[in-house]
Coordinates of C-alpha atoms and ligand atoms in Angstrom, one line a residue:
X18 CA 83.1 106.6 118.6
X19 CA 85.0 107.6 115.5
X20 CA 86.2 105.6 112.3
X21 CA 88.3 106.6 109.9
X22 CA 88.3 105.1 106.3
X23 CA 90.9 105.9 104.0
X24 CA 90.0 104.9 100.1
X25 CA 93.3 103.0 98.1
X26 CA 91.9 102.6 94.8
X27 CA 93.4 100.1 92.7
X28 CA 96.1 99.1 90.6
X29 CA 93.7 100.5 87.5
X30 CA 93.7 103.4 89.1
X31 CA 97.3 104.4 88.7
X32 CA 98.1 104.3 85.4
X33 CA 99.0 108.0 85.5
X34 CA 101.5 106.9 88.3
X35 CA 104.1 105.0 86.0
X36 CA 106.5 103.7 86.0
X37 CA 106.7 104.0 89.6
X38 CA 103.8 101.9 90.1
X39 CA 104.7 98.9 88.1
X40 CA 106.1 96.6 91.1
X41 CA 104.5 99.1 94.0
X42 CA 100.8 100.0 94.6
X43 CA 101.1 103.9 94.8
X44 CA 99.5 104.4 98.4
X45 CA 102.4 102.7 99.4
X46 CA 104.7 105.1 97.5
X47 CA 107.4 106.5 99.3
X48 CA 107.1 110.9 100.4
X49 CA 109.3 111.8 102.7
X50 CA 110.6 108.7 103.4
X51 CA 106.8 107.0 104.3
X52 CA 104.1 105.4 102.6
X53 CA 102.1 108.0 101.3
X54 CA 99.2 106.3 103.1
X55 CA 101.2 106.7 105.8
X56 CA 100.5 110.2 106.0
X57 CA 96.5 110.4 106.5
X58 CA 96.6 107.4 109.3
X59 CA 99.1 109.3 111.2
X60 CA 96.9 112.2 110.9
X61 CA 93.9 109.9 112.0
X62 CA 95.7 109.6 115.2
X63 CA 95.0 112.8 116.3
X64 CA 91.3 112.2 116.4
X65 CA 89.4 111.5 119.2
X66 CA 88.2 108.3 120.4
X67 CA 88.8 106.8 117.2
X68 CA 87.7 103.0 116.9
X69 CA 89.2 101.9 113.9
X70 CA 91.2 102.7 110.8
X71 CA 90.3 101.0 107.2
X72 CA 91.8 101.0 104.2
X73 CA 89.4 99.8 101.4
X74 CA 90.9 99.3 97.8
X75 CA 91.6 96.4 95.2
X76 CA 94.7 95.8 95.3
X77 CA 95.8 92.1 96.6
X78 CA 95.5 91.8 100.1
X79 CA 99.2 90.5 100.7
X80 CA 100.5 94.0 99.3
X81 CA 98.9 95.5 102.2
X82 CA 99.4 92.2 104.4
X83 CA 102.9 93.6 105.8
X84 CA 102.4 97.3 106.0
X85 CA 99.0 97.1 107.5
X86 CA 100.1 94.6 110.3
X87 CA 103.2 96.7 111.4
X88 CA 101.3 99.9 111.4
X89 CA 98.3 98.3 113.7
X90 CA 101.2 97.3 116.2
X91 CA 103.0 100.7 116.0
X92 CA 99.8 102.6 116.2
X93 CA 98.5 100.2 118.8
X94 CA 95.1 100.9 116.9
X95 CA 93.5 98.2 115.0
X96 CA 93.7 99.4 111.0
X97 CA 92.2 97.1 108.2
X98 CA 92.5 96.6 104.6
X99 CA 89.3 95.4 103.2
X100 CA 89.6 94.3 99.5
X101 CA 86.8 94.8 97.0
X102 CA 86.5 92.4 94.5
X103 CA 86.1 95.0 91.5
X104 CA 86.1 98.7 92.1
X105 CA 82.5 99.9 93.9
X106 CA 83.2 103.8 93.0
X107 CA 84.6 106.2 96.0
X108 CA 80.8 105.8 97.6
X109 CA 79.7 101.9 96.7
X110 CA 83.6 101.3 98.3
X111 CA 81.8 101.7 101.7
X112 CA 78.8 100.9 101.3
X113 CA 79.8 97.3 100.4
X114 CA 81.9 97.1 103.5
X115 CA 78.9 98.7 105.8
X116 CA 78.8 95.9 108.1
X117 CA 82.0 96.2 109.2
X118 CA 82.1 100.0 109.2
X119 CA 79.2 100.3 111.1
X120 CA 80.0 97.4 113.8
X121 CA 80.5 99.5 116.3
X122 CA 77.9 102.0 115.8
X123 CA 80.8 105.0 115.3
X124 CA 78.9 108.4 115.4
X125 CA 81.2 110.2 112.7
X126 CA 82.7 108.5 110.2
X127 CA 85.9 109.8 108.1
X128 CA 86.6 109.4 104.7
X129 CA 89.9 110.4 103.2
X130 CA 91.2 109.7 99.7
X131 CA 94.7 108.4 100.0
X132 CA 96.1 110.5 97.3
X133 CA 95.7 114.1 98.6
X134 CA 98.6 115.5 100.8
X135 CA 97.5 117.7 103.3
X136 CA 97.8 118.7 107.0
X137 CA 94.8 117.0 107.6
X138 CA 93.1 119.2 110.1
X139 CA 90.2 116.1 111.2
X140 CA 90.0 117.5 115.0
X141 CA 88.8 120.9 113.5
X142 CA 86.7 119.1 111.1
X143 CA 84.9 116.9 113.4
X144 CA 84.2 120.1 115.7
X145 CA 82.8 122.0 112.5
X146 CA 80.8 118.8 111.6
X147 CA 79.3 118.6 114.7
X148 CA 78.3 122.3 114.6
X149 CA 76.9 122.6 111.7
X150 CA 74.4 119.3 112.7
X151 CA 74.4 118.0 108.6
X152 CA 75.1 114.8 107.3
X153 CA 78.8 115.7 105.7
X154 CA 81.0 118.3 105.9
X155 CA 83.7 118.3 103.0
X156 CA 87.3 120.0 103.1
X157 CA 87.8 122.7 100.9
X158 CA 90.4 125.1 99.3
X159 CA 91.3 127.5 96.9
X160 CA 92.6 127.0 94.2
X161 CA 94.0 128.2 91.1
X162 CA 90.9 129.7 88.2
X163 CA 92.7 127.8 85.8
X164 CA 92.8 124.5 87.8
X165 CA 89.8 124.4 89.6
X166 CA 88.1 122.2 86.6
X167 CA 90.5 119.2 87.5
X168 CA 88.8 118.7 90.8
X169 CA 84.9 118.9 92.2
X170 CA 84.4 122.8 92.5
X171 CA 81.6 123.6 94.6
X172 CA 80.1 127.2 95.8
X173 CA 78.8 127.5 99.8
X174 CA 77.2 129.9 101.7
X175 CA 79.9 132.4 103.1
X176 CA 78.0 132.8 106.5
X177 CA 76.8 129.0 107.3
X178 CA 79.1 127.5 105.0
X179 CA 76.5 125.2 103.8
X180 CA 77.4 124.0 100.6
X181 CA 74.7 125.2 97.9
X182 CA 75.6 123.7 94.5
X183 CA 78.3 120.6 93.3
X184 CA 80.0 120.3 89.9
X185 CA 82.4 117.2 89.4
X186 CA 85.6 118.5 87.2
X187 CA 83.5 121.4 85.5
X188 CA 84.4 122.2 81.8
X189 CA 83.7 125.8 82.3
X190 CA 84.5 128.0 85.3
X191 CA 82.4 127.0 88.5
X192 CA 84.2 128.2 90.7
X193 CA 88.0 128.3 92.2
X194 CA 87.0 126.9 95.7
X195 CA 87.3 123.0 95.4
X196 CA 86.9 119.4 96.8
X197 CA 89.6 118.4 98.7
X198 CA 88.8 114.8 99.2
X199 CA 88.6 114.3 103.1
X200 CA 85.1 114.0 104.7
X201 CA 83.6 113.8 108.1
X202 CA 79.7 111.9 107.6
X203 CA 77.4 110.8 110.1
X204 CA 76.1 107.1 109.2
X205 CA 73.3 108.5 107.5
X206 CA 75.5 108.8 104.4
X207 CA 74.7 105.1 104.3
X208 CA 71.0 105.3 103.3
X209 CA 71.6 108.0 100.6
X210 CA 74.4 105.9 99.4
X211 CA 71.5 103.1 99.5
X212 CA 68.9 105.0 98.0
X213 CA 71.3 105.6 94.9
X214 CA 71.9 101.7 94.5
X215 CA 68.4 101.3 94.8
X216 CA 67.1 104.0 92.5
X217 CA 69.5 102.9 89.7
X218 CA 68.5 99.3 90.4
X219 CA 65.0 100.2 89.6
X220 CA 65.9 101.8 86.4
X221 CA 67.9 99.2 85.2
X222 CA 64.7 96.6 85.6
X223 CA 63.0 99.7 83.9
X224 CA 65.0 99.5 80.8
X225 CA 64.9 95.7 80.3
X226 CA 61.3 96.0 80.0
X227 CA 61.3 99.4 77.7
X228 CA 63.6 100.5 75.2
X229 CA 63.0 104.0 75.7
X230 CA 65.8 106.3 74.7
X231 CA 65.0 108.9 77.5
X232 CA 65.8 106.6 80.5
X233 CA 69.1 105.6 78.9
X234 CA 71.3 108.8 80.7
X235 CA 75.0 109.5 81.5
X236 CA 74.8 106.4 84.6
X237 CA 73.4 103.7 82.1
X238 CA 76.6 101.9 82.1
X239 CA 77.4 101.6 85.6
X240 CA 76.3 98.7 87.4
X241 CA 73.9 99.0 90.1
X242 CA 76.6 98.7 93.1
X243 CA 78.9 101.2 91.5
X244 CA 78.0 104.4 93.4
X245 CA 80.6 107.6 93.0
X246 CA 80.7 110.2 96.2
X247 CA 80.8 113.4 94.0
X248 CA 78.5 113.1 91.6
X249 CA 75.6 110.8 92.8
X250 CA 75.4 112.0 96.4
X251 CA 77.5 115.8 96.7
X252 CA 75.9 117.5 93.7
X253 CA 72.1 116.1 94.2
X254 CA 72.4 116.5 97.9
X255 CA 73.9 120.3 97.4
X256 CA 71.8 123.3 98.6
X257 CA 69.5 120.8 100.8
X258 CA 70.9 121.7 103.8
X259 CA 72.9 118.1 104.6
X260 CA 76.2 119.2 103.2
X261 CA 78.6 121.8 104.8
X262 CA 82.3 122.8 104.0
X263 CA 85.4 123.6 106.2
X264 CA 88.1 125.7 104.4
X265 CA 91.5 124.9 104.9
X266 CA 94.2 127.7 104.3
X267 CA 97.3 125.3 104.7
X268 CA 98.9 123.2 101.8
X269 CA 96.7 121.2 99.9
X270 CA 98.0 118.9 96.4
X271 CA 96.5 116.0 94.6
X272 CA 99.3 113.6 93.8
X273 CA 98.4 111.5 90.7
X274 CA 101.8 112.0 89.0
X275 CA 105.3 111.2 89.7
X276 CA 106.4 115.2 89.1
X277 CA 103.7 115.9 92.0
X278 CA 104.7 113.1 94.8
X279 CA 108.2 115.2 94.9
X280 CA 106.2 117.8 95.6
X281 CA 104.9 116.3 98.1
X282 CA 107.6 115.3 99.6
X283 CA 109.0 118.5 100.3
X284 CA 105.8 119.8 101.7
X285 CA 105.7 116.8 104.1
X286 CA 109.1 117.0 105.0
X287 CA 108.6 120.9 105.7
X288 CA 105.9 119.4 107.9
X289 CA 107.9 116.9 109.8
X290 CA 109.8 120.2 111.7
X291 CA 107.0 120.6 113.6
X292 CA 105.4 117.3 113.7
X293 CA 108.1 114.5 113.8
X294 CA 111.6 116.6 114.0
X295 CA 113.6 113.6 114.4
X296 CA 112.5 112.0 111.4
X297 CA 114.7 114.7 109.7
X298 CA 118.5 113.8 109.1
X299 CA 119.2 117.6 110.8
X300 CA 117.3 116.9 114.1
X301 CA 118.8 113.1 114.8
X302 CA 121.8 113.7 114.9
X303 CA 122.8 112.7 111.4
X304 CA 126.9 114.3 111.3
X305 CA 127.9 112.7 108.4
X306 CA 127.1 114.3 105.4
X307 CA 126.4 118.0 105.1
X308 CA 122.8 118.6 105.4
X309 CA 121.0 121.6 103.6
X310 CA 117.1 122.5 104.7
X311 CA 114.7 119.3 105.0
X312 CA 116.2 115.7 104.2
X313 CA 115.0 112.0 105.4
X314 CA 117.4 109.8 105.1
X315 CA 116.5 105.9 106.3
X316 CA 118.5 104.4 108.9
X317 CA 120.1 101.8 106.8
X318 CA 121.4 104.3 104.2
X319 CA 125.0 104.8 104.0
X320 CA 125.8 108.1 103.3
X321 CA 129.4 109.7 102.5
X322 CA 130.7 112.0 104.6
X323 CA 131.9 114.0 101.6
X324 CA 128.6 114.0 100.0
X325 CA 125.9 117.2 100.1
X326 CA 122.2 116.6 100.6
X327 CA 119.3 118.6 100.6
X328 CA 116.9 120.3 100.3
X329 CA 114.2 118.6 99.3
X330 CA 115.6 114.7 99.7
X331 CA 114.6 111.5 101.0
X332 CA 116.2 108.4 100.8
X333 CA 114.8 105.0 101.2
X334 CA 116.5 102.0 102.8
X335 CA 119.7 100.0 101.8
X336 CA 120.6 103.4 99.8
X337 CA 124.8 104.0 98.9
X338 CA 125.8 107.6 98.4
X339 CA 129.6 107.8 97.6
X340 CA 132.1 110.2 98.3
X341 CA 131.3 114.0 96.2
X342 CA 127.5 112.8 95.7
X343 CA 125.2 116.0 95.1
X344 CA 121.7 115.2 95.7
X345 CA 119.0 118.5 95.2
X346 CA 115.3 117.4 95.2
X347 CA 115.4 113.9 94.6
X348 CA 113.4 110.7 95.7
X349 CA 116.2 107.9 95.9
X350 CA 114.4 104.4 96.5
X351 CA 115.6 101.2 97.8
X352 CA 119.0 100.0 97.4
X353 CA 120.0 102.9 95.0
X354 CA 123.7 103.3 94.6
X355 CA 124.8 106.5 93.6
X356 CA 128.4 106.8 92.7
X357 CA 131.2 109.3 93.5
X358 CA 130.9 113.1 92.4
X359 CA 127.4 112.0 90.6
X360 CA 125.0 115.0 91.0
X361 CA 120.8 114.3 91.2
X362 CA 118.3 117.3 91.0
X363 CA 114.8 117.4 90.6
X364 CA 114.3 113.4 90.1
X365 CA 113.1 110.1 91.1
X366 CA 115.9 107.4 91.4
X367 CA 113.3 103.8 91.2
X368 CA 114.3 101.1 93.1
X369 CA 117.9 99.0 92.6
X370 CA 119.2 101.7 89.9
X371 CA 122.7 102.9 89.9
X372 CA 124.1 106.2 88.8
X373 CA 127.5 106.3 87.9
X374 CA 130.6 108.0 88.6
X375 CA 130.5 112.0 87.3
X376 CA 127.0 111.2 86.1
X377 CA 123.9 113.6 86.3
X378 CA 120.4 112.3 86.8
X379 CA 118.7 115.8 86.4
X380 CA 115.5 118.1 85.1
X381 CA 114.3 121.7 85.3
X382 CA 111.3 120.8 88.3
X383 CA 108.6 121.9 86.7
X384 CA 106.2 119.6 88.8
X385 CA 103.5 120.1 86.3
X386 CA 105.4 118.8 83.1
X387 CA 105.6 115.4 82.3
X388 CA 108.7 115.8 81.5
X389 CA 109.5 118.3 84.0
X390 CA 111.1 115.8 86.5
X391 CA 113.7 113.0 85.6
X392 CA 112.3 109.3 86.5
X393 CA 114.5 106.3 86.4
X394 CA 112.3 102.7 87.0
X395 CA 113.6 100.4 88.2
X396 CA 116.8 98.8 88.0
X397 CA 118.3 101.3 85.9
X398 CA 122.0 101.6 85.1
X399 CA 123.3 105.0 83.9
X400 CA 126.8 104.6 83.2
X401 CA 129.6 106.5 84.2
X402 CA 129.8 110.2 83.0
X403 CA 126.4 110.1 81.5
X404 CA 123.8 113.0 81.5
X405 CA 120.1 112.5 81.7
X406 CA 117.8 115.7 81.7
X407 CA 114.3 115.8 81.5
X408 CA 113.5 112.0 81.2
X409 CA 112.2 109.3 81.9
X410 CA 113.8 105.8 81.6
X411 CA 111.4 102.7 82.0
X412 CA 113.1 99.7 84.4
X413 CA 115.9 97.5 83.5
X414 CA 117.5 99.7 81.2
X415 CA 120.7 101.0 80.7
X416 CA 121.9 104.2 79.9
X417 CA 125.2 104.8 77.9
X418 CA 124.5 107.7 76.1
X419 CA 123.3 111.1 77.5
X420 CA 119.7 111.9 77.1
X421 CA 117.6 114.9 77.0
X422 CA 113.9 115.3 77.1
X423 CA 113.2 111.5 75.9
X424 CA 111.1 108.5 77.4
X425 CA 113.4 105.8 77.0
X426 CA 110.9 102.5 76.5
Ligands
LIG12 N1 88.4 101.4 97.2 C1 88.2 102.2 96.1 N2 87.3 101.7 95.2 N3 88.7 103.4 96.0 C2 88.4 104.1 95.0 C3 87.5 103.7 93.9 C4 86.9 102.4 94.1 O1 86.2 101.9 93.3 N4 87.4 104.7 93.0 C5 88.2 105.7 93.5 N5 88.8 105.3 94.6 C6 89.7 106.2 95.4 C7 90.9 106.7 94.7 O2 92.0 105.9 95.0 C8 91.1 108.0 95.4 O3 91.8 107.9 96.6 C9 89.7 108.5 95.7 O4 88.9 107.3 95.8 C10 89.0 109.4 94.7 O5 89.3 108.9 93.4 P1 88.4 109.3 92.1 O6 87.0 108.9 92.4 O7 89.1 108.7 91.0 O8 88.4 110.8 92.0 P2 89.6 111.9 91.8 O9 90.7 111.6 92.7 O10 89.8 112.2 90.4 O11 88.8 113.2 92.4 C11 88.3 113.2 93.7 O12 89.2 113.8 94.6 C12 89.5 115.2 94.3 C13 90.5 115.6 95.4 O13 91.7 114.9 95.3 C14 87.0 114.0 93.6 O14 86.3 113.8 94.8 C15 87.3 115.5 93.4 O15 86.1 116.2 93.5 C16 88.3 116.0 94.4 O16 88.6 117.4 94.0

């Protein structure tokens, strides 16, 4: 048997995420038109004899309640949220929840960070895992020299692939292959997870008794039960022969800001013609408006014939595009009413905002910017014939004037 355990975080955790995340947790963020969580469950499905899916994070439970219940139907798969009651660290997460994880003895256990978008490849991982006879195998890539200290960069063997040394977010050049936050373990990971706890436990009674500058290192401040994957069980487990690495040459993003989950989007929309083709408004049938390249658009939408969408565009449910609507690379959320001949590129339109007529909601993409992308909160009104480039407008305001690389508080 198989579990698969896919780590939510909290609503501390996604500060960088505002202000989309102000009135939604962000694993439950819209990309191409689905939870982003969304994405690594329906990847779960492909392995086999999988048990059980759980979500462990601290959010509250009822902003899970819904989603998890519907998908547990839809899948016909029992999936869980288990809530922490402060955060645990990406490793203490499941080892507080090890009862329940390891209820049904699974063999392999999965652990996915929910905010990585990826193809997921878990059937190939779980064949390499099971080859290679270590405790954890860890997805890798390659990425950029000059972004590979943002992310755990790690160097393995070229001809076993066993992974020889661990630095978490380096700051100097380890090296450009990285962490890509999906792992298949055996249930051993448990003990070394333990032996952590344990270790620091003793060293905490240490300390009470001693004042001794020389035990106080980095971990002094982190409780006993707060145990972090990368850097207290990859790097000291690195080069012992427990720890192997599968590459992955398809796409591979973190998505921690806004300007990266439209990104996102686009790379799981690109992915949706070949694994859900009828998600996309070209391949069900959607005649109404003209369609250009990859573009979700939710059943409830109404969309003008007149208008032009695409690529790059998913709209969320209860949306209004009027006649002469341009939409290029957007995210339009919930109830969104754009109005006639307004043009969006390159932007996030939050939840119950309206653009107005001959209005431009726009910015130059540069994904990596923080301005680079245009973000309305929520409830924003832009007024008619009003321009807002490179921006981004916090909810409930509204916008008579035309803006240009401002954050409007
Ligand atoms: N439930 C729970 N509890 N989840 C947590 C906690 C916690 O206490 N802390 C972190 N997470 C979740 C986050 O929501 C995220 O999905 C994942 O665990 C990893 O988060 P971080 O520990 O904050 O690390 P990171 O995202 O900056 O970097 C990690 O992922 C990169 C790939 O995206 C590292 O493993 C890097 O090495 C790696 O490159």
């Amino acid at each position: 048997k198989v579990v698969a355990v896919i780590m939510v975080g909290g609503p501390t955790k996604g500060t960088r995420f505002r202000p989309l995340s102000f009135n939604t947790p962000k694993p439950l963020f819209p990309l191409a038109g689905q939870p982003m969580v969304h994405h690594p469950i329906s990847a779960c499905k492909r392995i086999p004899n999988l048990a059980q899916i759980f979500l462990i994070g601290f959010y509250e439970e009822r902003e899970f309640a819904l989603y998890v219940s519907s998908l547990s139907n839809e899948l016909r798969l029992p999936v869980r949220y288990l809530k922490e009651d402060k955060p645990h660290g990406s490793a203490g997460g499941i080892y507080y929840f090890r009862d329940i994880i390891l209820e049904d003895s699974p063999s392999y256990i999965f652990l996915l960070n929910c905010d990585v978008c990826c193809n997921f490849p878990l059937p190939d991982m779980l064949e390499a895992h099971k080859r290679y006879g270590g405790m954890g195998t860890i997805l890798v890539n390659k990425v950029s020299a000059e972004s590979a200290n943002q992310f755990g960069a790690l160097v393995a063997d070229p001809v076993t692939n066993e992974l020889l040394h661990y630095t978490e977010k380096p700051e100097t050049f380890v090296s450009d292959l990285i962490n890509c936050g999906v792992y298949a373990f055996t249930s051993e990971i448990f003990d070394y997870i333990q032996d952590v706890s344990i270790h620091r436990e003793g060293r905490a009674n240490l300390r009470r008794v001693s004042s001794f500058e020389a035990l106080q290192s980095a971990t002094r401040n982190l409780p006993t039960d707060f145990v972090r994957l990368d850097q207290d069980i990859l790097t000291p487990l690195a080069g012992k022969k427990r720890l192997y690495t599968y590459e992955t040459m398809e796409f591979w993003e973190q998505i921690k800001t806004p300007g990266m989950s439209l990104k996102c989007s686009a790379l799981y929309l690109a992915q949706f013609q070949l694994t859900s083709p009828h998600l996309l408004a070209s391949g069900n049938g959607t005649k109404s408006a003209t369609i250009v390249g990859d573009v979700y658009i939710h059943p409830s939408a109404k969309v003008h014939p007149t208008a032009k969408i695409g690529p790059n565009v998913s709209i969320s449910a209860n949306v209004r595009v009027a006649p002469g609507v341009r939409l290029i690379s957007c995210i339009i959320l919930d109830d969104v009413e754009i109005m006639d001949n307004a043009v969006v590129i390159n932007s996030i339109i939050g939840w119950k905002s309206s653009v107005g007529k001959w209005s431009r909601v726009q910015a130059n993409g540069d994904y990596k910017d923080k301005l680079g992308i245009t973000i309305l909160g929520e409830a924003v009104i832009v007024e008619d014939e009003v321009v807002v480039t490179n921006s981004i407008v916090l909810p409930n305001k509204t916008l008579n004037l035309s803006v240009l690389e401002e954050i409007i508080l």
